[in-house]
PDB file of C-alpha atoms and ligand atoms in Angstrom:
ATOM      1  CA  UNK A   1      79.068 120.173  79.585  1.00 97.00           C
ATOM      2  CA  UNK A   2      80.589 123.609  80.038  1.00 98.00           C
ATOM      3  CA  UNK A   3      84.025 123.699  81.589  1.00 98.00           C
ATOM      4  CA  UNK A   4      85.860 126.758  82.870  1.00 98.00           C
ATOM      5  CA  UNK A   5      89.648 126.542  83.207  1.00 98.00           C
ATOM      6  CA  UNK A   6      91.736 128.628  85.579  1.00 98.00           C
ATOM      7  CA  UNK A   7      95.471 127.902  85.581  1.00 97.00           C
ATOM      8  CA  UNK A   8      98.773 129.517  84.583  1.00 94.00           C
ATOM      9  CA  UNK A   9      98.937 127.307  81.498  1.00 95.00           C
ATOM     10  CA  UNK A  10      95.186 127.399  80.831  1.00 97.00           C
ATOM     11  CA  UNK A  11      95.518 127.321  77.032  1.00 97.00           C
ATOM     12  CA  UNK A  12      97.503 124.102  77.255  1.00 97.00           C
ATOM     13  CA  UNK A  13      94.936 122.547  79.599  1.00 98.00           C
ATOM     14  CA  UNK A  14      92.147 123.609  77.256  1.00 98.00           C
ATOM     15  CA  UNK A  15      93.890 122.011  74.300  1.00 98.00           C
ATOM     16  CA  UNK A  16      94.570 118.737  76.142  1.00 98.00           C
ATOM     17  CA  UNK A  17      91.082 118.511  77.632  1.00 98.00           C
ATOM     18  CA  UNK A  18      89.297 119.468  74.414  1.00 98.00           C
ATOM     19  CA  UNK A  19      90.953 116.566  72.585  1.00 98.00           C
ATOM     20  CA  UNK A  20      89.708 114.187  75.298  1.00 98.00           C
ATOM     21  CA  UNK A  21      86.232 115.702  75.678  1.00 98.00           C
ATOM     22  CA  UNK A  22      85.284 116.707  72.114  1.00 98.00           C
ATOM     23  CA  UNK A  23      81.657 117.510  72.891  1.00 97.00           C
ATOM     24  CA  UNK A  24      82.411 119.784  75.887  1.00 98.00           C
ATOM     25  CA  UNK A  25      82.492 123.578  75.688  1.00 98.00           C
ATOM     26  CA  UNK A  26      85.501 125.312  77.237  1.00 98.00           C
ATOM     27  CA  UNK A  27      86.385 128.790  78.417  1.00 98.00           C
ATOM     28  CA  UNK A  28      89.463 130.216  80.075  1.00 98.00           C
ATOM     29  CA  UNK A  29      88.822 132.398  83.124  1.00 97.00           C
ATOM     30  CA  UNK A  30      89.314 136.070  82.426  1.00 93.00           C
ATOM     31  CA  UNK A  31      88.800 135.628  78.683  1.00 94.00           C
ATOM     32  CA  UNK A  32      84.987 135.638  78.612  1.00 85.00           C
ATOM     33  CA  UNK A  33      82.559 137.329  80.950  1.00 83.00           C
ATOM     34  CA  UNK A  34      79.269 135.587  80.197  1.00 90.00           C
ATOM     35  CA  UNK A  35      80.281 131.908  80.286  1.00 96.00           C
ATOM     36  CA  UNK A  36      78.330 130.065  82.978  1.00 97.00           C
ATOM     37  CA  UNK A  37      80.215 126.868  83.693  1.00 98.00           C
ATOM     38  CA  UNK A  38      78.976 123.496  84.937  1.00 98.00           C
ATOM     39  CA  UNK A  39      82.441 122.479  86.036  1.00 98.00           C
ATOM     40  CA  UNK A  40      85.623 124.261  87.038  1.00 98.00           C
ATOM     41  CA  UNK A  41      89.099 122.866  86.410  1.00 98.00           C
ATOM     42  CA  UNK A  42      91.413 125.126  88.376  1.00 98.00           C
ATOM     43  CA  UNK A  43      94.656 125.746  90.218  1.00 97.00           C
ATOM     44  CA  UNK A  44      94.403 128.411  92.943  1.00 97.00           C
ATOM     45  CA  UNK A  45      91.296 130.214  91.625  1.00 98.00           C
ATOM     46  CA  UNK A  46      90.502 133.636  93.144  1.00 97.00           C
ATOM     47  CA  UNK A  47      87.362 134.097  95.282  1.00 97.00           C
ATOM     48  CA  UNK A  48      85.891 136.378  92.581  1.00 96.00           C
ATOM     49  CA  UNK A  49      85.767 133.430  90.177  1.00 97.00           C
ATOM     50  CA  UNK A  50      83.324 131.579  92.448  1.00 97.00           C
ATOM     51  CA  UNK A  51      81.211 134.698  92.887  1.00 95.00           C
ATOM     52  CA  UNK A  52      80.834 134.903  89.095  1.00 96.00           C
ATOM     53  CA  UNK A  53      80.058 131.179  88.711  1.00 97.00           C
ATOM     54  CA  UNK A  54      76.977 130.332  90.823  1.00 96.00           C
ATOM     55  CA  UNK A  55      75.952 127.228  88.818  1.00 97.00           C
ATOM     56  CA  UNK A  56      79.028 125.029  89.331  1.00 98.00           C
ATOM     57  CA  UNK A  57      78.299 121.327  89.804  1.00 98.00           C
ATOM     58  CA  UNK A  58      81.832 120.181  90.522  1.00 98.00           C
ATOM     59  CA  UNK A  59      85.473 121.218  90.703  1.00 98.00           C
ATOM     60  CA  UNK A  60      88.654 119.511  89.599  1.00 98.00           C
ATOM     61  CA  UNK A  61      91.766 120.762  91.400  1.00 98.00           C
ATOM     62  CA  UNK A  62      94.622 120.847  88.886  1.00 97.00           C
ATOM     63  CA  UNK A  63      97.198 119.773  91.452  1.00 95.00           C
ATOM     64  CA  UNK A  64      97.641 117.299  94.269  1.00 95.00           C
ATOM     65  CA  UNK A  65      97.339 119.690  97.218  1.00 96.00           C
ATOM     66  CA  UNK A  66      93.886 121.136  97.878  1.00 97.00           C
ATOM     67  CA  UNK A  67      94.951 123.508 100.668  1.00 97.00           C
ATOM     68  CA  UNK A  68      94.722 126.678  98.547  1.00 96.00           C
ATOM     69  CA  UNK A  69      91.296 125.677  97.231  1.00 98.00           C
ATOM     70  CA  UNK A  70      89.873 124.680 100.630  1.00 97.00           C
ATOM     71  CA  UNK A  71      91.146 127.932 102.154  1.00 96.00           C
ATOM     72  CA  UNK A  72      89.279 129.959  99.516  1.00 97.00           C
ATOM     73  CA  UNK A  73      86.521 131.828 101.416  1.00 97.00           C
ATOM     74  CA  UNK A  74      84.146 131.748  98.403  1.00 97.00           C
ATOM     75  CA  UNK A  75      84.493 128.015  97.687  1.00 98.00           C
ATOM     76  CA  UNK A  76      81.006 126.462  97.380  1.00 97.00           C
ATOM     77  CA  UNK A  77      80.730 123.871 100.167  1.00 94.00           C
ATOM     78  CA  UNK A  78      78.073 121.659  98.613  1.00 94.00           C
ATOM     79  CA  UNK A  79      79.632 120.400  95.380  1.00 97.00           C
ATOM     80  CA  UNK A  80      82.149 117.589  94.818  1.00 97.00           C
ATOM     81  CA  UNK A  81      85.858 118.359  94.519  1.00 98.00           C
ATOM     82  CA  UNK A  82      88.210 115.987  92.766  1.00 98.00           C
ATOM     83  CA  UNK A  83      91.974 116.358  92.955  1.00 97.00           C
ATOM     84  CA  UNK A  84      94.856 114.956  90.934  1.00 96.00           C
ATOM     85  CA  UNK A  85      96.161 111.763  92.464  1.00 92.00           C
ATOM     86  CA  UNK A  86      99.741 111.156  91.358  1.00 89.00           C
ATOM     87  CA  UNK A  87      99.450 111.838  87.657  1.00 90.00           C
ATOM     88  CA  UNK A  88     103.193 111.317  87.295  1.00 93.00           C
ATOM     89  CA  UNK A  89     104.187 113.756  90.054  1.00 96.00           C
ATOM     90  CA  UNK A  90     105.095 110.787  92.276  1.00 97.00           C
ATOM     91  CA  UNK A  91     107.936 109.812  89.999  1.00 97.00           C
ATOM     92  CA  UNK A  92     109.252 113.361  89.721  1.00 97.00           C
ATOM     93  CA  UNK A  93     109.071 113.876  93.465  1.00 98.00           C
ATOM     94  CA  UNK A  94     110.709 110.493  94.065  1.00 98.00           C
ATOM     95  CA  UNK A  95     113.642 111.654  91.903  1.00 98.00           C
ATOM     96  CA  UNK A  96     113.868 114.895  93.850  1.00 98.00           C
ATOM     97  CA  UNK A  97     113.908 112.973  97.136  1.00 99.00           C
ATOM     98  CA  UNK A  98     116.462 110.435  95.851  1.00 98.00           C
ATOM     99  CA  UNK A  99     118.734 113.306  94.871  1.00 98.00           C
ATOM    100  CA  UNK A 100     118.383 114.740  98.375  1.00 98.00           C
ATOM    101  CA  UNK A 101     118.895 111.446 100.186  1.00 99.00           C
ATOM    102  CA  UNK A 102     122.022 110.690  98.136  1.00 98.00           C
ATOM    103  CA  UNK A 103     123.240 114.220  98.741  1.00 98.00           C
ATOM    104  CA  UNK A 104     123.383 113.588 102.481  1.00 98.00           C
ATOM    105  CA  UNK A 105     124.071 109.836 102.519  1.00 98.00           C
ATOM    106  CA  UNK A 106     127.069 110.198 100.173  1.00 98.00           C
ATOM    107  CA  UNK A 107     128.239 113.394 101.961  1.00 98.00           C
ATOM    108  CA  UNK A 108     127.976 115.705  98.950  1.00 98.00           C
ATOM    109  CA  UNK A 109     127.147 118.541 101.362  1.00 98.00           C
ATOM    110  CA  UNK A 110     130.377 117.933 103.262  1.00 98.00           C
ATOM    111  CA  UNK A 111     132.484 117.566 100.120  1.00 98.00           C
ATOM    112  CA  UNK A 112     131.077 120.815  98.735  1.00 97.00           C
ATOM    113  CA  UNK A 113     132.153 122.644 101.885  1.00 96.00           C
ATOM    114  CA  UNK A 114     135.543 120.973 101.735  1.00 98.00           C
ATOM    115  CA  UNK A 115     136.003 122.099  98.152  1.00 98.00           C
ATOM    116  CA  UNK A 116     135.426 125.692  99.266  1.00 96.00           C
ATOM    117  CA  UNK A 117     138.296 125.235 101.713  1.00 97.00           C
ATOM    118  CA  UNK A 118     140.564 123.242  99.344  1.00 98.00           C
ATOM    119  CA  UNK A 119     140.291 120.246 101.670  1.00 98.00           C
ATOM    120  CA  UNK A 120     140.850 116.660 100.537  1.00 98.00           C
ATOM    121  CA  UNK A 121     139.333 114.317 103.130  1.00 98.00           C
ATOM    122  CA  UNK A 122     137.275 111.204 102.635  1.00 98.00           C
ATOM    123  CA  UNK A 123     134.410 110.488 105.017  1.00 98.00           C
ATOM    124  CA  UNK A 124     133.485 106.987 106.154  1.00 97.00           C
ATOM    125  CA  UNK A 125     130.557 105.813 104.075  1.00 97.00           C
ATOM    126  CA  UNK A 126     127.307 104.868 105.785  1.00 97.00           C
ATOM    127  CA  UNK A 127     125.805 102.179 103.555  1.00 98.00           C
ATOM    128  CA  UNK A 128     122.268 102.542 102.262  1.00 98.00           C
ATOM    129  CA  UNK A 129     121.058  99.618 104.354  1.00 98.00           C
ATOM    130  CA  UNK A 130     122.001 101.587 107.498  1.00 98.00           C
ATOM    131  CA  UNK A 131     120.510 104.862 106.294  1.00 98.00           C
ATOM    132  CA  UNK A 132     116.885 104.811 107.415  1.00 98.00           C
ATOM    133  CA  UNK A 133     114.584 107.244 105.636  1.00 99.00           C
ATOM    134  CA  UNK A 134     111.309 108.362 107.224  1.00 99.00           C
ATOM    135  CA  UNK A 135     108.504 109.374 104.899  1.00 99.00           C
ATOM    136  CA  UNK A 136     105.681 111.349 106.503  1.00 98.00           C
ATOM    137  CA  UNK A 137     102.510 111.016 104.465  1.00 98.00           C
ATOM    138  CA  UNK A 138     101.537 107.860 102.608  1.00 98.00           C
ATOM    139  CA  UNK A 139      99.090 109.262 100.077  1.00 95.00           C
ATOM    140  CA  UNK A 140      99.596 108.427  96.425  1.00 94.00           C
ATOM    141  CA  UNK A 141     102.794 110.510  96.201  1.00 97.00           C
ATOM    142  CA  UNK A 142     104.254 109.505  99.580  1.00 98.00           C
ATOM    143  CA  UNK A 143     103.700 105.844  98.762  1.00 98.00           C
ATOM    144  CA  UNK A 144     105.455 106.203  95.437  1.00 97.00           C
ATOM    145  CA  UNK A 145     108.424 107.903  97.076  1.00 98.00           C
ATOM    146  CA  UNK A 146     108.604 105.321  99.888  1.00 98.00           C
ATOM    147  CA  UNK A 147     108.543 102.415  97.433  1.00 98.00           C
ATOM    148  CA  UNK A 148     111.210 103.949  95.228  1.00 98.00           C
ATOM    149  CA  UNK A 149     113.540 104.511  98.176  1.00 98.00           C
ATOM    150  CA  UNK A 150     112.944 100.951  99.396  1.00 98.00           C
ATOM    151  CA  UNK A 151     113.743  99.653  95.894  1.00 98.00           C
ATOM    152  CA  UNK A 152     116.943 101.680  96.014  1.00 98.00           C
ATOM    153  CA  UNK A 153     117.975  99.760  99.140  1.00 98.00           C
ATOM    154  CA  UNK A 154     117.191 102.160 102.000  1.00 98.00           C
ATOM    155  CA  UNK A 155     115.246 100.944 105.036  1.00 98.00           C
ATOM    156  CA  UNK A 156     112.073 103.035 104.727  1.00 99.00           C
ATOM    157  CA  UNK A 157     109.705 103.958 107.538  1.00 99.00           C
ATOM    158  CA  UNK A 158     106.403 105.498 106.513  1.00 98.00           C
ATOM    159  CA  UNK A 159     103.940 107.371 108.676  1.00 98.00           C
ATOM    160  CA  UNK A 160     100.299 108.209 108.264  1.00 97.00           C
ATOM    161  CA  UNK A 161      97.664 109.286 110.774  1.00 94.00           C
ATOM    162  CA  UNK A 162      95.653 106.084 110.314  1.00 93.00           C
ATOM    163  CA  UNK A 163      97.202 102.609 109.925  1.00 97.00           C
ATOM    164  CA  UNK A 164      98.418 101.533 106.490  1.00 97.00           C
ATOM    165  CA  UNK A 165     100.211  98.416 105.299  1.00 98.00           C
ATOM    166  CA  UNK A 166     102.702  98.695 102.425  1.00 98.00           C
ATOM    167  CA  UNK A 167     104.936  95.924 101.245  1.00 97.00           C
ATOM    168  CA  UNK A 168     108.610  96.616 101.923  1.00 98.00           C
ATOM    169  CA  UNK A 169     107.885  99.688 104.092  1.00 98.00           C
ATOM    170  CA  UNK A 170     107.764  99.716 107.891  1.00 98.00           C
ATOM    171  CA  UNK A 171     104.518 101.578 108.476  1.00 98.00           C
ATOM    172  CA  UNK A 172     103.775 103.625 111.588  1.00 98.00           C
ATOM    173  CA  UNK A 173     100.684 105.576 112.570  1.00 98.00           C
ATOM    174  CA  UNK A 174      99.341 107.876 115.248  1.00 97.00           C
ATOM    175  CA  UNK A 175     101.330 110.037 117.670  1.00 96.00           C
ATOM    176  CA  UNK A 176     103.409 107.185 119.118  1.00 97.00           C
ATOM    177  CA  UNK A 177     104.210 105.916 115.649  1.00 98.00           C
ATOM    178  CA  UNK A 178     105.437 109.372 114.678  1.00 98.00           C
ATOM    179  CA  UNK A 179     107.828 109.435 117.637  1.00 98.00           C
ATOM    180  CA  UNK A 180     109.159 105.983 116.708  1.00 98.00           C
ATOM    181  CA  UNK A 181     109.750 107.026 113.107  1.00 98.00           C
ATOM    182  CA  UNK A 182     111.426 110.299 114.059  1.00 98.00           C
ATOM    183  CA  UNK A 183     113.858 108.449 116.316  1.00 98.00           C
ATOM    184  CA  UNK A 184     115.079 106.386 113.369  1.00 98.00           C
ATOM    185  CA  UNK A 185     115.118 108.742 110.384  1.00 98.00           C
ATOM    186  CA  UNK A 186     118.594 109.703 109.124  1.00 98.00           C
ATOM    187  CA  UNK A 187     116.680 111.619 106.490  1.00 99.00           C
ATOM    188  CA  UNK A 188     113.120 112.780 107.099  1.00 99.00           C
ATOM    189  CA  UNK A 189     110.912 113.423 104.070  1.00 99.00           C
ATOM    190  CA  UNK A 190     107.712 115.415 104.562  1.00 98.00           C
ATOM    191  CA  UNK A 191     104.907 114.695 102.103  1.00 98.00           C
ATOM    192  CA  UNK A 192     101.846 115.440 104.190  1.00 98.00           C
ATOM    193  CA  UNK A 193      99.020 117.666 102.997  1.00 97.00           C
ATOM    194  CA  UNK A 194      98.582 121.078 104.620  1.00 97.00           C
ATOM    195  CA  UNK A 195      95.708 120.646 107.070  1.00 96.00           C
ATOM    196  CA  UNK A 196      95.046 122.034 110.579  1.00 95.00           C
ATOM    197  CA  UNK A 197      96.386 118.691 111.917  1.00 95.00           C
ATOM    198  CA  UNK A 198      99.690 118.844 110.037  1.00 97.00           C
ATOM    199  CA  UNK A 199     100.532 122.535 110.297  1.00 97.00           C
ATOM    200  CA  UNK A 200     103.798 122.878 112.218  1.00 98.00           C
ATOM    201  CA  UNK A 201     104.054 119.111 112.761  1.00 98.00           C
ATOM    202  CA  UNK A 202     107.826 119.425 112.385  1.00 98.00           C
ATOM    203  CA  UNK A 203     108.325 121.575 115.444  1.00 98.00           C
ATOM    204  CA  UNK A 204     111.114 121.834 118.004  1.00 98.00           C
ATOM    205  CA  UNK A 205     110.163 118.535 119.683  1.00 98.00           C
ATOM    206  CA  UNK A 206     109.946 116.641 116.395  1.00 98.00           C
ATOM    207  CA  UNK A 207     113.347 117.939 115.285  1.00 98.00           C
ATOM    208  CA  UNK A 208     114.840 117.062 118.682  1.00 98.00           C
ATOM    209  CA  UNK A 209     113.554 113.489 118.304  1.00 98.00           C
ATOM    210  CA  UNK A 210     115.605 112.908 115.114  1.00 98.00           C
ATOM    211  CA  UNK A 211     118.949 111.129 115.397  1.00 98.00           C
ATOM    212  CA  UNK A 212     122.051 113.333 115.570  1.00 97.00           C
ATOM    213  CA  UNK A 213     123.096 114.811 112.220  1.00 98.00           C
ATOM    214  CA  UNK A 214     119.775 114.002 110.595  1.00 98.00           C
ATOM    215  CA  UNK A 215     118.692 115.722 107.411  1.00 98.00           C
ATOM    216  CA  UNK A 216     115.322 116.935 106.172  1.00 99.00           C
ATOM    217  CA  UNK A 217     113.753 117.019 102.714  1.00 99.00           C
ATOM    218  CA  UNK A 218     110.477 118.908 102.266  1.00 98.00           C
ATOM    219  CA  UNK A 219     108.871 118.623  98.847  1.00 98.00           C
ATOM    220  CA  UNK A 220     105.397 118.792 100.472  1.00 98.00           C
ATOM    221  CA  UNK A 221     104.052 121.971 102.020  1.00 98.00           C
ATOM    222  CA  UNK A 222     105.948 124.780 103.741  1.00 98.00           C
ATOM    223  CA  UNK A 223     103.445 124.964 106.574  1.00 98.00           C
ATOM    224  CA  UNK A 224     104.492 121.517 107.849  1.00 98.00           C
ATOM    225  CA  UNK A 225     107.711 122.973 109.232  1.00 98.00           C
ATOM    226  CA  UNK A 226     108.148 125.429 112.079  1.00 98.00           C
ATOM    227  CA  UNK A 227     110.758 127.683 110.513  1.00 98.00           C
ATOM    228  CA  UNK A 228     112.075 129.050 113.811  1.00 98.00           C
ATOM    229  CA  UNK A 229     112.570 125.526 115.153  1.00 98.00           C
ATOM    230  CA  UNK A 230     114.260 124.515 111.897  1.00 98.00           C
ATOM    231  CA  UNK A 231     116.768 127.372 112.101  1.00 98.00           C
ATOM    232  CA  UNK A 232     117.398 126.593 115.764  1.00 98.00           C
ATOM    233  CA  UNK A 233     118.019 122.913 115.029  1.00 98.00           C
ATOM    234  CA  UNK A 234     120.399 123.786 112.196  1.00 98.00           C
ATOM    235  CA  UNK A 235     122.350 126.261 114.287  1.00 97.00           C
ATOM    236  CA  UNK A 236     124.383 128.964 112.618  1.00 95.00           C
ATOM    237  CA  UNK A 237     127.401 128.753 110.374  1.00 94.00           C
ATOM    238  CA  UNK A 238     128.561 126.322 107.773  1.00 95.00           C
ATOM    239  CA  UNK A 239     129.952 123.715 110.184  1.00 95.00           C
ATOM    240  CA  UNK A 240     127.551 121.045 111.419  1.00 96.00           C
ATOM    241  CA  UNK A 241     126.891 121.058 115.120  1.00 94.00           C
ATOM    242  CA  UNK A 242     125.631 117.499 115.550  1.00 89.00           C
ATOM    243  CA  UNK A 243     121.959 118.386 115.378  1.00 93.00           C
ATOM    244  CA  UNK A 244     120.200 118.963 112.070  1.00 98.00           C
ATOM    245  CA  UNK A 245     122.869 118.558 109.414  1.00 98.00           C
ATOM    246  CA  UNK A 246     121.057 120.250 106.563  1.00 98.00           C
ATOM    247  CA  UNK A 247     117.811 120.421 104.646  1.00 98.00           C
ATOM    248  CA  UNK A 248     116.559 120.479 101.078  1.00 98.00           C
ATOM    249  CA  UNK A 249     113.410 122.602 100.911  1.00 98.00           C
ATOM    250  CA  UNK A 250     111.048 123.011  97.972  1.00 98.00           C
ATOM    251  CA  UNK A 251     107.917 124.372  99.654  1.00 98.00           C
ATOM    252  CA  UNK A 252     107.413 127.409 101.880  1.00 98.00           C
ATOM    253  CA  UNK A 253     104.473 128.990 103.728  1.00 97.00           C
ATOM    254  CA  UNK A 254     104.835 132.067 101.495  1.00 97.00           C
ATOM    255  CA  UNK A 255     105.837 131.504  97.884  1.00 97.00           C
ATOM    256  CA  UNK A 256     107.902 132.824  96.272  1.00 97.00           C
ATOM    257  CA  UNK A 257     110.112 132.659  99.371  1.00 98.00           C
ATOM    258  CA  UNK A 258     110.425 136.331 100.454  1.00 98.00           C
ATOM    259  CA  UNK A 259     113.756 137.999  99.634  1.00 98.00           C
ATOM    260  CA  UNK A 260     114.421 138.748 103.292  1.00 98.00           C
ATOM    261  CA  UNK A 261     113.867 135.166 104.488  1.00 98.00           C
ATOM    262  CA  UNK A 262     116.855 133.941 106.536  1.00 97.00           C
ATOM    263  CA  UNK A 263     116.455 130.567 104.809  1.00 98.00           C
ATOM    264  CA  UNK A 264     118.053 131.881 101.592  1.00 98.00           C
ATOM    265  CA  UNK A 265     121.375 132.587 103.242  1.00 96.00           C
ATOM    266  CA  UNK A 266     121.788 129.554 105.493  1.00 97.00           C
ATOM    267  CA  UNK A 267     124.858 127.623 104.316  1.00 96.00           C
ATOM    268  CA  UNK A 268     123.333 124.220 105.131  1.00 98.00           C
ATOM    269  CA  UNK A 269     119.998 124.775 103.409  1.00 98.00           C
ATOM    270  CA  UNK A 270     119.282 123.987  99.781  1.00 98.00           C
ATOM    271  CA  UNK A 271     116.329 125.945  98.419  1.00 98.00           C
ATOM    272  CA  UNK A 272     114.390 125.079  95.257  1.00 98.00           C
ATOM    273  CA  UNK A 273     111.361 127.030  93.942  1.00 98.00           C
ATOM    274  CA  UNK A 274     108.497 124.486  94.325  1.00 98.00           C
ATOM    275  CA  UNK A 275     109.786 122.478  91.370  1.00 98.00           C
ATOM    276  CA  UNK A 276     109.917 118.977  92.856  1.00 98.00           C
ATOM    277  CA  UNK A 277     106.745 117.720  91.191  1.00 96.00           C
ATOM    278  CA  UNK A 278     105.333 119.855  88.392  1.00 93.00           C
ATOM    279  CA  UNK A 279     102.093 118.388  87.060  1.00 92.00           C
ATOM    280  CA  UNK A 280     102.757 116.371  83.878  1.00 93.00           C
ATOM    281  CA  UNK A 281      99.919 117.761  81.816  1.00 93.00           C
ATOM    282  CA  UNK A 282      99.134 114.798  79.548  1.00 93.00           C
ATOM    283  CA  UNK A 283      98.827 112.226  82.348  1.00 94.00           C
ATOM    284  CA  UNK A 284      96.907 114.754  84.411  1.00 96.00           C
ATOM    285  CA  UNK A 285      94.548 115.614  81.533  1.00 98.00           C
ATOM    286  CA  UNK A 286      93.532 111.928  81.375  1.00 97.00           C
ATOM    287  CA  UNK A 287      92.562 112.063  85.065  1.00 97.00           C
ATOM    288  CA  UNK A 288      90.760 115.386  84.718  1.00 98.00           C
ATOM    289  CA  UNK A 289      88.767 114.249  81.678  1.00 98.00           C
ATOM    290  CA  UNK A 290      87.811 111.028  83.469  1.00 97.00           C
ATOM    291  CA  UNK A 291      86.708 112.917  86.581  1.00 98.00           C
ATOM    292  CA  UNK A 292      84.620 115.395  84.582  1.00 98.00           C
ATOM    293  CA  UNK A 293      82.956 112.615  82.622  1.00 98.00           C
ATOM    294  CA  UNK A 294      82.174 110.674  85.806  1.00 97.00           C
ATOM    295  CA  UNK A 295      80.785 113.745  87.589  1.00 97.00           C
ATOM    296  CA  UNK A 296      78.618 114.564  84.593  1.00 97.00           C
ATOM    297  CA  UNK A 297      77.300 110.980  84.500  1.00 97.00           C
ATOM    298  CA  UNK A 298      76.625 111.055  88.246  1.00 96.00           C
ATOM    299  CA  UNK A 299      79.019 108.136  88.798  1.00 96.00           C
ATOM    300  CA  UNK A 300      80.698 107.552  92.156  1.00 92.00           C
ATOM    301  CA  UNK A 301      84.217 109.018  92.174  1.00 94.00           C
ATOM    302  CA  UNK A 302      86.960 109.571  94.695  1.00 95.00           C
ATOM    303  CA  UNK A 303      86.310 113.085  96.029  1.00 97.00           C
ATOM    304  CA  UNK A 304      88.191 115.281  98.484  1.00 97.00           C
ATOM    305  CA  UNK A 305      87.022 115.241 102.091  1.00 96.00           C
ATOM    306  CA  UNK A 306      87.075 118.955 102.961  1.00 95.00           C
ATOM    307  CA  UNK A 307      87.105 118.169 106.703  1.00 93.00           C
ATOM    308  CA  UNK A 308      90.202 115.971 106.410  1.00 92.00           C
ATOM    309  CA  UNK A 309      91.783 118.415 103.953  1.00 92.00           C
ATOM    310  CA  UNK A 310      92.762 115.909 101.253  1.00 93.00           C
TER     311      UNK A 310
HETATM  312  C1  GLV B   1     101.698 121.093  93.938  1.00 62.58           C
HETATM  313  O1  GLV B   1     102.250 121.511  94.889  1.00 62.58           O
HETATM  314  C2  GLV B   1     100.483 120.309  93.978  1.00 62.58           C
HETATM  315  O2  GLV B   1      99.844 120.261  95.020  1.00 62.58           O
HETATM  316  O3  GLV B   1     100.145 119.690  92.948  1.00 62.58           O
END
C-alpha cells in the first residue's frame, strides 16, 4: 500500500509508521510530485493535496478533531475517514483540566492577584466534594477527563447529545440535560467537537445559567464559545464581579490567537497555545498503522460520520 503523509512532523510520522508497516511505501507531501497514494495520513491537508491525489481509498486524520478535514472543500466524500481516538491525549488533557480546576478551586487566581497587591488574606476553602465540574462532550477524551476528575474526588456531571451511562459520573443529555448541568458546574469544561450543532453552544444564555463565580476551561475547540458573550460574562477589570470568575482557554476560532484579540489582555483569562493535548506519536502511530491495515484488508473499522462531524 502507498501512503502519503501530510503533517508538521511528517518525517517522524513516516519513521514511526514505516517501522510498523514494513511493506508499505511512504511519501511526504510536497517532497515528491508523482506519488499516487492509496491512503492519506494527514493533519490539516490543503485542498490542493486532494486535487493531486484522485486515487485515495481512505484517510487517517492525525488528530482527534476532524473539523478542519471535514471543512476542506476538496475532501473526497466517498471514502472512509478514520480519526485518532484518545491515543494518550486524554491523559494529557486530563492533566491540563486538573491544573485548571485546582487553579480555581484552591483560589490560585485570587492569590495571584493578592500577591500583585501585597495582600495576605486566606480564602475559605470549598472542598472538592462540593466543587461540581461539568464536562461537555463524552467522547474518548471527555470520558477520560471526567473519570480522572471523579477519581480526584470532584462530583462530575457529563453531558452528551445522546444518552450515555458512565460509572461514577452523573450523565446528562439533550437540551434539558445541558441546562441542568450548567446550573451545577462550578467549573465547566468544554470538550465537544466543532460541528454545526456545537458552534457557539456556550453563548450568553449558557454562561448566565452557570452558578455565580463559575469558571470555564476550554481545551476543546474555540468555536464552542461565543467570545463576545464570554467577555461580557467576565466583565472588565481584575476584580471578580460575581459572574464568570475566570477562564483557562487553549483553543480559539482563529489560531494562532490574533495579536489584537482582547482575550490576550483580560486579567482573568489564562491563554495557552493549543498545547493541552499534543498527539503522543508512538501511541498514535499504533492506531494509524492498525487503521491502515484494516482499511487495506477491507475490515470493518470505526469511521468518522461526516454528517455528525466526529
Ligand atoms: C487537536 O486539537 C486534535 O484534534 O487532535
